[in-house]
CSV table of C-alpha atoms in Angstrom, one decimal:
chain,number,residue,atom,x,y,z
A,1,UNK,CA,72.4,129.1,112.0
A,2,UNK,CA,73.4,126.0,113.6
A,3,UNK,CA,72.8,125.6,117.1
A,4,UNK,CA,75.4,124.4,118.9
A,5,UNK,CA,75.1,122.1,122.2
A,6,UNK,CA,77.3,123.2,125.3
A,7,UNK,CA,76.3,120.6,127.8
A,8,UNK,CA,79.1,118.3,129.1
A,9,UNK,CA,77.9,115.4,130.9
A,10,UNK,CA,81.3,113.3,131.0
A,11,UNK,CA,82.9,111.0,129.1
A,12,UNK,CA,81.1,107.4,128.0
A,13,UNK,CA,82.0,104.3,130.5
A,14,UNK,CA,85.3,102.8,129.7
A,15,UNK,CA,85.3,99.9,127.3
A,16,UNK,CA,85.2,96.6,129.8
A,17,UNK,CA,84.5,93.2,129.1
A,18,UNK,CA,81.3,93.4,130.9
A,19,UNK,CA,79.8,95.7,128.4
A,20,UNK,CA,81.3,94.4,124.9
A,21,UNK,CA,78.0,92.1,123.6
A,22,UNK,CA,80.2,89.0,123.0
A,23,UNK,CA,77.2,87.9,120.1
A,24,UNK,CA,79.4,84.8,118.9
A,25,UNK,CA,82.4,85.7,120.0
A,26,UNK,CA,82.1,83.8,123.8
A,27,UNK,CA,85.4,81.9,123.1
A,28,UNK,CA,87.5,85.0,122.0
A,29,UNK,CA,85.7,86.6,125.2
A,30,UNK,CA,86.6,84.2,127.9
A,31,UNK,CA,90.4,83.7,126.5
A,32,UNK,CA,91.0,87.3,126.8
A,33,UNK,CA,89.4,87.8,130.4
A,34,UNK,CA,91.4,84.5,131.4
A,35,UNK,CA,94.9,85.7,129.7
A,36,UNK,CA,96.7,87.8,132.5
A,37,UNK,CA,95.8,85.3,135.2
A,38,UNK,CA,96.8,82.4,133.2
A,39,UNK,CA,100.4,84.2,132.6
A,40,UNK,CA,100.5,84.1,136.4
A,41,UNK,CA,100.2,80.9,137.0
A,42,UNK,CA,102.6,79.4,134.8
A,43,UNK,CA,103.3,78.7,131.2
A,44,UNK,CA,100.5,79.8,128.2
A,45,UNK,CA,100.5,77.4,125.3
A,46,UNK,CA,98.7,80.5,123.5
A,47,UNK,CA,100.3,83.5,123.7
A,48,UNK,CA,99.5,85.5,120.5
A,49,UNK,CA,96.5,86.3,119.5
A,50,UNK,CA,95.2,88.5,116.1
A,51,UNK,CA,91.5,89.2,115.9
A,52,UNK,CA,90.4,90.9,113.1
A,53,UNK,CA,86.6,92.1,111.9
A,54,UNK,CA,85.1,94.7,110.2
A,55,UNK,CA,84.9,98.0,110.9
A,56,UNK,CA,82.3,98.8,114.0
A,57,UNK,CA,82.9,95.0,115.4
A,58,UNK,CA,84.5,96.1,118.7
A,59,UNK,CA,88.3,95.1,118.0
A,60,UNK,CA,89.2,98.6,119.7
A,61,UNK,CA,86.5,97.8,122.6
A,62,UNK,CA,88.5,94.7,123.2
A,63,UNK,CA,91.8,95.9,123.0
A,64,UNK,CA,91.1,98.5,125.4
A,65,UNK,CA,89.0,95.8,128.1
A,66,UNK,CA,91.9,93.7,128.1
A,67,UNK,CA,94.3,96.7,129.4
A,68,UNK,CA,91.6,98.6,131.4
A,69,UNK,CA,91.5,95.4,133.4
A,70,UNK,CA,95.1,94.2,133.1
A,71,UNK,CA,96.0,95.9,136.6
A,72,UNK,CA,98.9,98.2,134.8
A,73,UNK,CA,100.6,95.7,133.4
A,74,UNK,CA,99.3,95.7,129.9
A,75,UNK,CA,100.3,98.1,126.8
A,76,UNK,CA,98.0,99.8,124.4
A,77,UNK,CA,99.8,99.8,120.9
A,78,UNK,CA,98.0,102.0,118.0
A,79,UNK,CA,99.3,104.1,114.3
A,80,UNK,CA,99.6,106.7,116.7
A,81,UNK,CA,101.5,105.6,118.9
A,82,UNK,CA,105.5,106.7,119.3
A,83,UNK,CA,108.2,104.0,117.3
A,84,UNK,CA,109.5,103.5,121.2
A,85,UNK,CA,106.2,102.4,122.5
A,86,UNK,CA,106.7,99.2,120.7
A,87,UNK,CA,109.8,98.0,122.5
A,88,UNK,CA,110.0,94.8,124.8
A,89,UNK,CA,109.4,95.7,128.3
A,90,UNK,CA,109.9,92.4,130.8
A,91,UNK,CA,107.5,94.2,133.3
A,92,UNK,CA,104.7,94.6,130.9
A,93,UNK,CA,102.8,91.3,130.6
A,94,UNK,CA,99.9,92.2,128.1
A,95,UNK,CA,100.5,93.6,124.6
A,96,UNK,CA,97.8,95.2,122.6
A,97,UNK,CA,98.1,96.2,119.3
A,98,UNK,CA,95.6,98.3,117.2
A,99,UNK,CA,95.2,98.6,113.7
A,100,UNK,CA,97.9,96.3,112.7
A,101,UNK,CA,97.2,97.0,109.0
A,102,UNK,CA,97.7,100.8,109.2
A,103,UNK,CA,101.3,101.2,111.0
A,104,UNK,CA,104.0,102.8,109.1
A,105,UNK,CA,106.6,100.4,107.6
A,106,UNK,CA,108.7,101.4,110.8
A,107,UNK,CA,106.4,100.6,113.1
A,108,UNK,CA,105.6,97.1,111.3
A,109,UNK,CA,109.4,96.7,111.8
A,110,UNK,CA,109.2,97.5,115.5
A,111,UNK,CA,105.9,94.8,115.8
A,112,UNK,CA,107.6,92.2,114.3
A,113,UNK,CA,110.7,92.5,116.8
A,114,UNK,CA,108.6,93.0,119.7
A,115,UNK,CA,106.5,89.7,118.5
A,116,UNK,CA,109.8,88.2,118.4
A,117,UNK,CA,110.5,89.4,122.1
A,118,UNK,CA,106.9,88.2,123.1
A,119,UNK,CA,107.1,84.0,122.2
A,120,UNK,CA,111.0,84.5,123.6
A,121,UNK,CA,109.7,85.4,127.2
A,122,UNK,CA,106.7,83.2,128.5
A,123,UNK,CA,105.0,85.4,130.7
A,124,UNK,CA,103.9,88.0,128.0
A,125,UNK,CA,101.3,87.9,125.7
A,126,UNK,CA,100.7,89.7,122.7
A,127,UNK,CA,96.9,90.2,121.1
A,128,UNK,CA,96.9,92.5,117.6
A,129,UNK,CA,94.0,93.3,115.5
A,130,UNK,CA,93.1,94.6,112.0
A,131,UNK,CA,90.8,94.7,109.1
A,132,UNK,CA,91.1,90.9,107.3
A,133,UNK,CA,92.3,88.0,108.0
A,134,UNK,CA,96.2,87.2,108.3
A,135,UNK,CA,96.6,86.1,104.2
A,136,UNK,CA,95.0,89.4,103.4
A,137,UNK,CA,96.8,91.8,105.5
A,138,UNK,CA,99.0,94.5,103.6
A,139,UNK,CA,101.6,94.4,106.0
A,140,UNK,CA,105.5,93.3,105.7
A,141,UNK,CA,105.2,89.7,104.5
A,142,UNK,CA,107.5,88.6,107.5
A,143,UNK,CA,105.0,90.5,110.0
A,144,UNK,CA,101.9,88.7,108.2
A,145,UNK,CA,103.5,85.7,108.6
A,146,UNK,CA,104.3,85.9,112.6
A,147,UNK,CA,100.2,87.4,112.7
A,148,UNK,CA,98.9,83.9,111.5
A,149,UNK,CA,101.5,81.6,114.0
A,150,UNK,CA,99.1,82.4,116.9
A,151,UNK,CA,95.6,81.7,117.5
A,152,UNK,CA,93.0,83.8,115.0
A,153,UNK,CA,89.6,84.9,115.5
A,154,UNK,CA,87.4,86.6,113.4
A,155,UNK,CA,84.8,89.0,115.0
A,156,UNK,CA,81.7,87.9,114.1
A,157,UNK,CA,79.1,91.3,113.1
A,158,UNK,CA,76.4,92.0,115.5
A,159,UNK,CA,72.8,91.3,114.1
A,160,UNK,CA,70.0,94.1,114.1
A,161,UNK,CA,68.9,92.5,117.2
A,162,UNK,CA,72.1,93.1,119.3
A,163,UNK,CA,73.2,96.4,118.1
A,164,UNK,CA,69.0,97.3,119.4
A,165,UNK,CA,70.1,96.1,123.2
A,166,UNK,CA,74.0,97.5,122.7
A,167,UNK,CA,72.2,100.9,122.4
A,168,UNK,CA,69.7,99.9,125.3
A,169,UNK,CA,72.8,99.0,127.2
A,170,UNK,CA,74.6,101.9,126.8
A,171,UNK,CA,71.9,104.4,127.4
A,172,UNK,CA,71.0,102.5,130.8
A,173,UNK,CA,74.5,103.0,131.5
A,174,UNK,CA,74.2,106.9,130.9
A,175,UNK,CA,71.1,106.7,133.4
A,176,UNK,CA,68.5,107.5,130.3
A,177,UNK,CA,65.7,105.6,129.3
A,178,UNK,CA,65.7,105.0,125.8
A,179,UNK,CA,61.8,104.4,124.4
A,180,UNK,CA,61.8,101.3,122.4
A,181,UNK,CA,61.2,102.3,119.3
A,182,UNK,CA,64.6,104.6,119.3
A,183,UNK,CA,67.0,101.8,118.2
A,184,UNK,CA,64.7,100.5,115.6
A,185,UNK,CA,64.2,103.8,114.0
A,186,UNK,CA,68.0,104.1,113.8
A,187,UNK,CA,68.6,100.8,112.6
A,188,UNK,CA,66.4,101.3,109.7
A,189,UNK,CA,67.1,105.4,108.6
A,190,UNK,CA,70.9,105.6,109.6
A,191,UNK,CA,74.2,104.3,109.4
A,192,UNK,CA,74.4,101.2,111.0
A,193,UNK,CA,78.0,100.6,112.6
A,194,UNK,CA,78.8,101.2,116.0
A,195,UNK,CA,80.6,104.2,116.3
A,196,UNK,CA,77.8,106.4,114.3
A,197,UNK,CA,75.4,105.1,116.3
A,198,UNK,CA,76.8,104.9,119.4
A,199,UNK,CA,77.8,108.9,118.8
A,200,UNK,CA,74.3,109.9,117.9
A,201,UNK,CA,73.7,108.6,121.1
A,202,UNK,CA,76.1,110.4,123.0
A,203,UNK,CA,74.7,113.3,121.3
A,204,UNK,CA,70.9,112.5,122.0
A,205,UNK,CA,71.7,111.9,125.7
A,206,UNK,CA,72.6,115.9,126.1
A,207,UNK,CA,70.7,116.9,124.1
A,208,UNK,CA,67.6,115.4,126.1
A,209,UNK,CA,68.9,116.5,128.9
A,210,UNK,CA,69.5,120.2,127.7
A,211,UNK,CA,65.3,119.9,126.8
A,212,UNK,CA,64.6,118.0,129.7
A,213,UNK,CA,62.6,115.3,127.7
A,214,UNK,CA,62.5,112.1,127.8
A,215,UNK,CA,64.9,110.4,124.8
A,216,UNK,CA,61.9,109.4,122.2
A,217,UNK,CA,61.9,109.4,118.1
A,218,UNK,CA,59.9,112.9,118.2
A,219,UNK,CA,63.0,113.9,120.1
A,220,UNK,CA,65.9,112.0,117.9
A,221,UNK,CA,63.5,113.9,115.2
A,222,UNK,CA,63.8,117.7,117.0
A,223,UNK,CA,67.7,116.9,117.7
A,224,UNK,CA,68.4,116.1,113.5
A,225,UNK,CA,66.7,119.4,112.3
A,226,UNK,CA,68.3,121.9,114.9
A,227,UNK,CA,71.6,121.0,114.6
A,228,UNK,CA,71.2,120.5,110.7
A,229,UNK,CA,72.2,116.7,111.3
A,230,UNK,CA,71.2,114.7,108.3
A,231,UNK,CA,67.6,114.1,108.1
A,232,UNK,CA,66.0,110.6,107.5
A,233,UNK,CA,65.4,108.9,104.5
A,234,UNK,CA,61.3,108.7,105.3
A,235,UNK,CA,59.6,109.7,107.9
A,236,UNK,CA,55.8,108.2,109.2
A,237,UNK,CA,53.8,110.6,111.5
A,238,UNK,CA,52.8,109.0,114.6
A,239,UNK,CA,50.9,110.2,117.8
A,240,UNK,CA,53.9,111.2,119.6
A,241,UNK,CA,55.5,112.8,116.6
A,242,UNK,CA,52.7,114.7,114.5
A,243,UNK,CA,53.2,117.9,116.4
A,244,UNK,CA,56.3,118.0,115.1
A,245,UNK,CA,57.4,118.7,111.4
A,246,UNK,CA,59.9,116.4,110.2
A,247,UNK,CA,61.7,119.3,107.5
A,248,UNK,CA,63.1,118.9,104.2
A,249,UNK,CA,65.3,115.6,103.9
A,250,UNK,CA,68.7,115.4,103.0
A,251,UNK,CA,71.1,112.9,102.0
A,252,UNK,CA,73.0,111.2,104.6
A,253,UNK,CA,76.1,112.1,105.8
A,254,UNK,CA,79.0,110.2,104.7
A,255,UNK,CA,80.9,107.4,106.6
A,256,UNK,CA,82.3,108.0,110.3
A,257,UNK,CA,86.1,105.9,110.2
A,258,UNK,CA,87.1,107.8,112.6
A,259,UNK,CA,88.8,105.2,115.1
A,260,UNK,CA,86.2,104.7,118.3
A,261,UNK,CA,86.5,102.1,121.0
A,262,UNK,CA,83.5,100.3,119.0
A,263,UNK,CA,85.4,100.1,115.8
């Protein structure tokens, strides 16, 4: 039988710019922190923005920095949000739209009015994000087309490297020491985007705390084969580790796309 972990320890910071590891992605970065003021203070040359990246890049992390720290005036836009949701308000200032590529055709239609509504009042600001770039979008050709007027940035991917201190980050954050040979390990025997890894985080935080033990690979190890979470592809015993068995392997599970703010 599976064992199930019961600890709740809260919810994971929100998604800030602060904590998004701008990689090469500084000039994206400091536009986005500097939009809201700059609609205050007069009028934006740049007001649309469409950022797009691969899945795991952080498009959702940034979506939801810019209207965590948009002092209520700013609108998160997603698939699942309600057809009214899109409509022009003058009193929000900051538009943010999600997953651009996977509205319905009716909320496409509401997009490219509001878009309309955006560049006709000059103290709002839209930013939308999606998969591919602006040619490749299957979207409404008239949508595509408004997507790729404004300015376009493409998420660069984070290397080995930075995803190693984005999970050193994070845990630090959750007031856990992770040992350094955690986000190696992962890097090399799991999935490698964002959201898996950041939720096998999440997951190894409690269940640390449920042992009271400090987060180490033996531990990651012990975690994988009592709640029947996929195994790695090889295990090498180490001092730390050879007390414990590593279990019969199995294959890995298959791809997280559930939306996260990492995606």
């Amino acid at each position: 039988m599976q064992r199930q972990l019961t600890l709740d320890l809260g919810t994971p910071p929100p998604a800030t710019f602060d904590n998004f590891f701008a990689a090469g992605n500084h000039e994206l970065i400091t536009r986005l922190r500097e939009l809201e003021g700059a609609l205050a203070a007069g009028p934006v040359a740049d007001r649309t923005f469409y950022v797009w990246g691969e899945p795991g890049s952080g498009r959702s992390h940034l979506l939801q920095a810019l209207t965590h720290e948009a002092d209520g005036h700013a609108r998160y836009l997603s698939p699942q949000s309600a057809l009214n949701a899109f409509g022009f308000d003058p009193r929000v200032s900051l538009y943010a739209v999600d997953d651009c590529d996977r509205l319905s055709a009716a909320q496409q239609i509401a997009l490219f009015n509001l878009f309309n509504e955006v560049r006709a009042h000059p103290t709002s600001a839209l930013v939308a994000t999606g998969n591919d770039a602006p040619l490749a979008l299957t979207v409404r050709e008239d949508l595509r087309t408004r997507l790729g007027w404004g300015l376009v940035f493409h998420l660069q991917p984070l290397t080995d490297e930075v995803k190693a201190s984005v999970l050193k980050h994070a845990a630090r954050e959750r007031g856990i020491v992770l040992a350094d040979d955690v986000p190696a390990y992962l890097l090399t025997h799991y999935r490698r985007d964002m959201p898996s890894l950041m939720a096998l985080l999440d997951e190894l935080d409690r269940f640390s705390l449920e042992q009271k033990r400090a987060v180490t690979r033996a531990l990651l190890l012990t975690m994988l084969q009592r709640t029947g979470r996929a195994a790695p592809l090889a295990f090498v015993p180490t001092e730390e580790s050879s007390a414990e068995p590593a279990g019969p392997a199995v294959a890995p599970a298959a791809p997280d796309n559930d939306p996260t703010r990492f995606k």
